[in-house]
């Protein structure tokens, strides 16, 4: 039996990749034969052209163009491809898919995503509330609408350095008000307001990728410590770890929110050994292939949950397995590029340059 | 003749260069959709009959919108009053429909007060806000028994004088508060500050006056508030102050006016996500507000105090989505930068909200062709006259119609008569009939208040 | 004007409206009319005659066609220089 799974996040850029390609690769290594359809947003999204992992690529309308347009495009693609499961994995599209999930299910497309309420719970500007509920510390966080805040914030008990973060993407450490204001304007320009101010805590970041079963349980998890970063602060190499406290926090997070779907917990262990919740991403991270690497293929697990299949027992994942990310070039014919540009799909045969 | 019949229709040629991003033919789908009717009436026919540009209101949309907000709150709290924010759209037909739906009036100037009175609103159902009320305005409002919201100490002193002159004792008033909710920028310029003690000081002044008594608290946290938790915080702070002020000055608060600020489904400039994802529903606002009321007031009746009436001054969320602006393309241009531009017959003179929204723009007919990034200019001879800085539109011809939505809030009140006359506003009634609710202006309308001294009459003979 | 029409000869045109310039490495999308003009331009370096040929094919005034073609050629000039 073979299934068709649609995966978004095809923006596998070398310095800051979306998770789609790694998810596709995990699915290709799963026990079920899987046809992967990549759903991208830009003609130059590299994973759309990666024939090893992505069988066919299509473009979607940008999330900012609204759900009607997105749904119309998915209906059109579903008629051709008959998706069994769809895995969205970009922060900016999760809200749309959460709201569309019942409609998609009605069409026979299963998603395994958190609902709007669950998404709001882990929204970056609500982190302190959530951290309290799951019993971990978290840095002070405030939603900022005007850059002026950064000049006056010292009177409100803020100290530099602090983190300036976008609601969806982007984070910048600022050592003084001028840097913070510059970061505010850059991030607000790209992602809009509010922009978040977060107090900075020194320590070591550790990460956990997992799948919540939607009933309060954590169906599977893999933990990792980044060992090398790119210029943009993204993981370039990392090593699997086993941290009971981190795992316990993930279990509590799932129990409190009844989380459904992929997740990434970003936590920080401070110099005194205390654990702080920095961020919860409502989808798989780009390093998710490490899960297949340690024998706990989380995208495969998510597909099984989406299809209502019995879960395979997961063995404890070994610590000490590394991933090292590298870049390679996909060779793309002018015909394929024409197809994505003109028709929004790869591998079309008519009308192409011979 | 036969030859002509076989010719293809001419569509202007378009060439677009592929760049490293933004190359997505599905990217612009939202704006490429068309809208050829409003509330069942053809846009082309409306323009043919009433001209372009043209504002079009839908009675059905307006009534449904105010009813939904009303239902969301009345099912969650016992005493709710909606006061229609006149400044948002004070065309009589709009106000009248909202009064029919049970709304009071919320006015912020003597002009608006008179407008509401002339429409038949009893003074006791007018909430009189705003930082400037003249002695004459206050005398009128006090003697008629309007509900006055005091903005500052000088106004409080004036109000006391006015009430004394009229020999009125214990005239009930509301004070406007400002404070930090932690969610939105505090609008500290209006009302009395809570944190620095100004508000309590004002309450003591009122308690000491034989002519006035404090019965209401008002606050407006800001505009286009997309996080309902801001209201939870607001209500909590107001209830806390209510308890303090009642204990300190022996007054009884019967009204909590939480102002307006609910967002509409309009796309605020600089906000990344589409409005349907960030704009809370009426029910979500109601849940946040009434939830906070339930917690804050749970022991109030046991303590012998009445449940205060909740007053909403919702404007934008009531009317914004009930109105469209129809405009015509008057020219296609190519800017020196290569960007495509269109000149329209409607600009920021009548679409004032284009300064902060990216309105949805749709052609009035299905249009084939490659959508291209386009800047939409209005008809003013001014550089600032831009109604959309960047919108993906297919090729359009002069005379093609575009509809802008939502435009019901703040345009028919903030529009200006600068080098152009203001266009007609029509309303599609629930029965499908179309009524002109404000006719297009004429030169006479503009010149009527003028007086040309006789010796200045130019002579070109 | 003439030079730019000559330069169109190097463009690779696809039925889909996808256009590739092998000299600059840039690619473009054109609509149906744009494609017709580029096809004609590859065999015709006189703008007057090109307009005449379009007039035979399309139902529009020569003023309208001329104006639109000039606008198109100006765009092209920016891209193919």
mmCIF file of N, CA and C in Angstrom, chain C:
data_model
loop_
_atom_site.group_PDB
_atom_site.id
_atom_site.type_symbol
_atom_site.label_atom_id
_atom_site.label_comp_id
_atom_site.label_asym_id
_atom_site.label_seq_id
_atom_site.Cartn_x
_atom_site.Cartn_y
_atom_site.Cartn_z
ATOM 1 N N UNK C 1 14.640 52.083 -30.562
ATOM 2 C CA UNK C 1 13.439 51.273 -30.790
ATOM 3 C C UNK C 1 13.777 50.080 -31.681
ATOM 4 N N UNK C 2 14.485 50.396 -32.767
ATOM 5 C CA UNK C 2 14.843 49.358 -33.721
ATOM 6 C C UNK C 2 15.753 48.324 -33.057
ATOM 7 N N UNK C 3 16.739 48.859 -32.282
ATOM 8 C CA UNK C 3 17.688 47.967 -31.613
ATOM 9 C C UNK C 3 16.984 46.988 -30.685
ATOM 10 N N UNK C 4 15.998 47.510 -30.028
ATOM 11 C CA UNK C 4 15.329 46.664 -29.037
ATOM 12 C C UNK C 4 14.527 45.570 -29.740
ATOM 13 N N UNK C 5 13.967 45.932 -30.905
ATOM 14 C CA UNK C 5 13.248 44.903 -31.660
ATOM 15 C C UNK C 5 14.224 43.852 -32.159
ATOM 16 N N UNK C 6 15.416 44.295 -32.541
ATOM 17 C CA UNK C 6 16.439 43.340 -32.985
ATOM 18 C C UNK C 6 16.852 42.422 -31.832
ATOM 19 N N UNK C 7 16.943 43.027 -30.649
ATOM 20 C CA UNK C 7 17.388 42.245 -29.488
ATOM 21 C C UNK C 7 16.417 41.128 -29.138
ATOM 22 N N UNK C 8 15.151 41.277 -29.524
ATOM 23 C CA UNK C 8 14.175 40.234 -29.187
ATOM 24 C C UNK C 8 14.483 38.920 -29.889
ATOM 25 N N UNK C 9 15.281 38.968 -30.929
ATOM 26 C CA UNK C 9 15.599 37.737 -31.666
ATOM 27 C C UNK C 9 16.253 36.688 -30.779
ATOM 28 N N UNK C 10 16.988 37.158 -29.772
ATOM 29 C CA UNK C 10 17.729 36.209 -28.937
ATOM 30 C C UNK C 10 16.845 35.520 -27.891
ATOM 31 N N UNK C 11 15.652 36.041 -27.677
ATOM 32 C CA UNK C 11 14.809 35.510 -26.616
ATOM 33 C C UNK C 11 14.248 34.134 -26.966
ATOM 34 N N UNK C 12 14.227 33.248 -25.988
ATOM 35 C CA UNK C 12 13.562 31.954 -26.162
ATOM 36 C C UNK C 12 12.120 32.104 -25.671
ATOM 37 N N UNK C 13 11.168 31.827 -26.553
ATOM 38 C CA UNK C 13 9.755 32.044 -26.215
ATOM 39 C C UNK C 13 9.040 30.709 -26.062
ATOM 40 N N UNK C 14 8.239 30.586 -25.033
ATOM 41 C CA UNK C 14 7.433 29.377 -24.868
ATOM 42 C C UNK C 14 5.970 29.744 -25.051
ATOM 43 N N UNK C 15 5.234 28.784 -25.551
ATOM 44 C CA UNK C 15 3.789 28.945 -25.751
ATOM 45 C C UNK C 15 3.100 29.423 -24.469
ATOM 46 N N UNK C 16 3.673 29.033 -23.336
ATOM 47 C CA UNK C 16 3.059 29.335 -22.034
ATOM 48 C C UNK C 16 3.194 30.794 -21.645
ATOM 49 N N UNK C 17 4.023 31.553 -22.393
ATOM 50 C CA UNK C 17 4.252 32.932 -21.995
ATOM 51 C C UNK C 17 5.529 33.095 -21.187
ATOM 52 N N UNK C 18 6.245 31.983 -21.019
ATOM 53 C CA UNK C 18 7.534 32.029 -20.315
ATOM 54 C C UNK C 18 8.602 32.458 -21.316
ATOM 55 N N UNK C 19 9.399 33.456 -20.905
ATOM 56 C CA UNK C 19 10.404 33.999 -21.822
ATOM 57 C C UNK C 19 11.762 33.933 -21.143
ATOM 58 N N UNK C 20 12.773 33.462 -21.871
ATOM 59 C CA UNK C 20 14.110 33.355 -21.295
ATOM 60 C C UNK C 20 15.087 34.136 -22.151
ATOM 61 N N UNK C 21 15.888 34.950 -21.483
ATOM 62 C CA UNK C 21 16.922 35.714 -22.190
ATOM 63 C C UNK C 21 18.270 35.042 -21.934
ATOM 64 N N UNK C 22 18.802 34.327 -22.927
ATOM 65 C CA UNK C 22 20.037 33.567 -22.702
ATOM 66 C C UNK C 22 21.250 34.469 -22.494
ATOM 67 N N UNK C 23 21.159 35.733 -22.864
ATOM 68 C CA UNK C 23 22.307 36.623 -22.684
ATOM 69 C C UNK C 23 22.413 37.084 -21.234
ATOM 70 N N UNK C 24 21.294 37.514 -20.684
ATOM 71 C CA UNK C 24 21.334 38.048 -19.309
ATOM 72 C C UNK C 24 21.013 36.987 -18.256
ATOM 73 N N UNK C 25 20.398 35.874 -18.660
ATOM 74 C CA UNK C 25 19.987 34.858 -17.701
ATOM 75 C C UNK C 25 18.675 35.179 -17.001
ATOM 76 N N UNK C 26 18.051 36.279 -17.399
ATOM 77 C CA UNK C 26 16.776 36.646 -16.776
ATOM 78 C C UNK C 26 15.625 35.876 -17.442
ATOM 79 N N UNK C 27 14.569 35.672 -16.680
ATOM 80 C CA UNK C 27 13.357 35.121 -17.297
ATOM 81 C C UNK C 27 12.170 36.013 -16.997
ATOM 82 N N UNK C 28 11.136 35.888 -17.797
ATOM 83 C CA UNK C 28 9.982 36.787 -17.747
ATOM 84 C C UNK C 28 8.690 36.019 -17.997
ATOM 85 N N UNK C 29 7.586 36.629 -17.602
ATOM 86 C CA UNK C 29 6.278 36.141 -18.039
ATOM 87 C C UNK C 29 5.641 37.216 -18.905
ATOM 88 N N UNK C 30 5.033 36.801 -20.013
ATOM 89 C CA UNK C 30 4.255 37.747 -20.828
ATOM 90 C C UNK C 30 2.843 37.201 -21.001
ATOM 91 N N UNK C 31 1.906 38.092 -21.227
ATOM 92 C CA UNK C 31 0.554 37.633 -21.539
ATOM 93 C C UNK C 31 0.445 37.321 -23.035
ATOM 94 N N UNK C 32 -0.719 36.902 -23.469
ATOM 95 C CA UNK C 32 -0.886 36.463 -24.866
ATOM 96 C C UNK C 32 -0.478 37.548 -25.856
ATOM 97 N N UNK C 33 -0.923 38.783 -25.580
ATOM 98 C CA UNK C 33 -0.595 39.878 -26.493
ATOM 99 C C UNK C 33 0.912 40.104 -26.510
ATOM 100 N N UNK C 34 1.519 40.035 -25.324
ATOM 101 C CA UNK C 34 2.964 40.227 -25.241
ATOM 102 C C UNK C 34 3.696 39.182 -26.077
ATOM 103 N N UNK C 35 3.180 37.956 -26.023
ATOM 104 C CA UNK C 35 3.806 36.866 -26.782
ATOM 105 C C UNK C 35 3.677 37.113 -28.290
ATOM 106 N N UNK C 36 2.510 37.558 -28.707
ATOM 107 C CA UNK C 36 2.292 37.852 -30.127
ATOM 108 C C UNK C 36 3.278 38.925 -30.584
ATOM 109 N N UNK C 37 3.426 39.963 -29.779
ATOM 110 C CA UNK C 37 4.323 41.055 -30.152
ATOM 111 C C UNK C 37 5.767 40.562 -30.242
ATOM 112 N N UNK C 38 6.191 39.768 -29.265
ATOM 113 C CA UNK C 38 7.575 39.265 -29.293
ATOM 114 C C UNK C 38 7.804 38.377 -30.515
ATOM 115 N N UNK C 39 6.806 37.550 -30.832
ATOM 116 C CA UNK C 39 6.950 36.670 -32.024
ATOM 117 C C UNK C 39 7.098 37.496 -33.287
ATOM 118 N N UNK C 40 6.256 38.532 -33.405
ATOM 119 C CA UNK C 40 6.334 39.395 -34.582
ATOM 120 C C UNK C 40 7.675 40.126 -34.609
ATOM 121 N N UNK C 41 8.089 40.601 -33.417
ATOM 122 C CA UNK C 41 9.305 41.397 -33.343
ATOM 123 C C UNK C 41 10.538 40.601 -33.762
ATOM 124 N N UNK C 42 10.486 39.289 -33.573
ATOM 125 C CA UNK C 42 11.646 38.486 -33.945
ATOM 126 C C UNK C 42 11.851 38.462 -35.460
ATOM 127 N N UNK C 43 10.802 38.812 -36.217
ATOM 128 C CA UNK C 43 10.940 38.815 -37.674
ATOM 129 C C UNK C 43 10.720 40.204 -38.262
ATOM 130 N N UNK C 44 10.610 41.194 -37.387
ATOM 131 C CA UNK C 44 10.184 42.498 -37.874
ATOM 132 C C UNK C 44 10.852 43.576 -37.034
ATOM 133 N N UNK C 45 11.759 44.369 -37.648
ATOM 134 C CA UNK C 45 12.400 45.372 -36.817
ATOM 135 C C UNK C 45 11.854 46.775 -37.081
ATOM 136 N N UNK C 46 10.731 46.845 -37.757
ATOM 137 C CA UNK C 46 10.122 48.162 -37.997
ATOM 138 C C UNK C 46 8.838 48.283 -37.177
ATOM 139 N N UNK C 47 8.835 49.258 -36.282
ATOM 140 C CA UNK C 47 7.720 49.378 -35.352
ATOM 141 C C UNK C 47 6.411 49.719 -36.060
ATOM 142 N N UNK C 48 6.505 50.526 -37.130
ATOM 143 C CA UNK C 48 5.289 50.899 -37.871
ATOM 144 C C UNK C 48 4.650 49.653 -38.468
ATOM 145 N N UNK C 49 5.493 48.848 -39.088
ATOM 146 C CA UNK C 49 4.956 47.634 -39.732
ATOM 147 C C UNK C 49 4.422 46.649 -38.695
ATOM 148 N N UNK C 50 5.124 46.620 -37.576
ATOM 149 C CA UNK C 50 4.681 45.725 -36.497
ATOM 150 C C UNK C 50 3.281 46.140 -36.030
ATOM 151 N N UNK C 51 3.089 47.445 -35.874
ATOM 152 C CA UNK C 51 1.779 47.956 -35.466
ATOM 153 C C UNK C 51 0.719 47.607 -36.514
ATOM 154 N N UNK C 52 1.102 47.753 -37.789
ATOM 155 C CA UNK C 52 0.183 47.396 -38.875
ATOM 156 C C UNK C 52 -0.261 45.931 -38.767
ATOM 157 N N UNK C 53 0.719 45.080 -38.500
ATOM 158 C CA UNK C 53 0.412 43.646 -38.413
ATOM 159 C C UNK C 53 -0.526 43.360 -37.230
ATOM 160 N N UNK C 54 -0.312 44.092 -36.157
ATOM 161 C CA UNK C 54 -1.193 43.904 -34.989
ATOM 162 C C UNK C 54 -2.604 44.388 -35.308
ATOM 163 N N UNK C 55 -2.677 45.511 -36.037
ATOM 164 C CA UNK C 55 -3.989 46.061 -36.414
ATOM 165 C C UNK C 55 -4.802 45.058 -37.223
ATOM 166 N N UNK C 56 -4.103 44.271 -38.036
ATOM 167 C CA UNK C 56 -4.803 43.256 -38.840
ATOM 168 C C UNK C 56 -5.369 42.150 -37.943
ATOM 169 N N UNK C 57 -4.638 41.859 -36.867
ATOM 170 C CA UNK C 57 -5.048 40.744 -35.996
ATOM 171 C C UNK C 57 -6.044 41.135 -34.919
ATOM 172 N N UNK C 58 -5.924 42.398 -34.446
ATOM 173 C CA UNK C 58 -6.688 42.768 -33.249
ATOM 174 C C UNK C 58 -7.694 43.870 -33.523
ATOM 175 N N UNK C 59 -8.740 43.817 -32.725
ATOM 176 C CA UNK C 59 -9.838 44.759 -32.848
ATOM 177 C C UNK C 59 -9.587 45.942 -31.901
ATOM 178 N N UNK C 60 -8.825 46.913 -32.387
ATOM 179 C CA UNK C 60 -8.564 48.107 -31.560
ATOM 180 C C UNK C 60 -8.083 49.216 -32.485
ATOM 181 N N UNK C 61 -8.121 50.442 -32.006
ATOM 182 C CA UNK C 61 -7.675 51.563 -32.831
ATOM 183 C C UNK C 61 -6.159 51.559 -32.897
ATOM 184 N N UNK C 62 -5.623 52.150 -33.969
ATOM 185 C CA UNK C 62 -4.167 52.172 -34.104
ATOM 186 C C UNK C 62 -3.552 53.037 -32.998
ATOM 187 N N UNK C 63 -4.303 54.020 -32.521
ATOM 188 C CA UNK C 63 -3.795 54.872 -31.438
ATOM 189 C C UNK C 63 -3.571 54.036 -30.167
ATOM 190 N N UNK C 64 -4.589 53.239 -29.873
ATOM 191 C CA UNK C 64 -4.508 52.411 -28.658
ATOM 192 C C UNK C 64 -3.369 51.396 -28.776
ATOM 193 N N UNK C 65 -3.313 50.726 -29.933
ATOM 194 C CA UNK C 65 -2.284 49.701 -30.117
ATOM 195 C C UNK C 65 -0.899 50.329 -30.051
ATOM 196 N N UNK C 66 -0.736 51.462 -30.728
ATOM 197 C CA UNK C 66 0.573 52.120 -30.745
ATOM 198 C C UNK C 66 1.016 52.476 -29.330
ATOM 199 N N UNK C 67 0.082 53.023 -28.573
ATOM 200 C CA UNK C 67 0.426 53.459 -27.221
ATOM 201 C C UNK C 67 0.854 52.255 -26.367
ATOM 202 N N UNK C 68 0.064 51.191 -26.434
ATOM 203 C CA UNK C 68 0.376 50.007 -25.628
ATOM 204 C C UNK C 68 1.678 49.342 -26.070
ATOM 205 N N UNK C 69 1.910 49.316 -27.380
ATOM 206 C CA UNK C 69 3.133 48.686 -27.882
ATOM 207 C C UNK C 69 4.341 49.497 -27.439
ATOM 208 N N UNK C 70 4.216 50.824 -27.495
ATOM 209 C CA UNK C 70 5.343 51.662 -27.065
ATOM 210 C C UNK C 70 5.647 51.445 -25.594
ATOM 211 N N UNK C 71 4.598 51.357 -24.808
ATOM 212 C CA UNK C 71 4.779 51.101 -23.376
ATOM 213 C C UNK C 71 5.511 49.768 -23.173
ATOM 214 N N UNK C 72 5.078 48.762 -23.939
ATOM 215 C CA UNK C 72 5.661 47.425 -23.850
ATOM 216 C C UNK C 72 7.141 47.453 -24.257
ATOM 217 N N UNK C 73 7.427 48.148 -25.341
ATOM 218 C CA UNK C 73 8.808 48.217 -25.835
ATOM 219 C C UNK C 73 9.706 48.942 -24.816
ATOM 220 N N UNK C 74 9.133 49.965 -24.189
ATOM 221 C CA UNK C 74 9.899 50.668 -23.152
ATOM 222 C C UNK C 74 10.243 49.743 -22.005
ATOM 223 N N UNK C 75 9.275 48.935 -21.614
ATOM 224 C CA UNK C 75 9.513 47.958 -20.543
ATOM 225 C C UNK C 75 10.637 47.018 -20.964
ATOM 226 N N UNK C 76 10.522 46.549 -22.200
ATOM 227 C CA UNK C 76 11.476 45.601 -22.747
ATOM 228 C C UNK C 76 12.878 46.196 -22.764
ATOM 229 N N UNK C 77 12.934 47.475 -23.138
ATOM 230 C CA UNK C 77 14.203 48.175 -23.225
ATOM 231 C C UNK C 77 14.918 48.126 -21.865
ATOM 232 N N UNK C 78 14.157 48.316 -20.816
ATOM 233 C CA UNK C 78 14.730 48.261 -19.473
ATOM 234 C C UNK C 78 15.277 46.881 -19.154
ATOM 235 N N UNK C 79 14.604 45.863 -19.668
ATOM 236 C CA UNK C 79 14.996 44.495 -19.334
ATOM 237 C C UNK C 79 16.148 43.973 -20.203
ATOM 238 N N UNK C 80 16.212 44.397 -21.454
ATOM 239 C CA UNK C 80 17.144 43.762 -22.394
ATOM 240 C C UNK C 80 18.415 44.559 -22.617
ATOM 241 N N UNK C 81 18.595 45.646 -21.894
ATOM 242 C CA UNK C 81 19.774 46.479 -22.194
ATOM 243 C C UNK C 81 21.081 45.767 -21.799
#
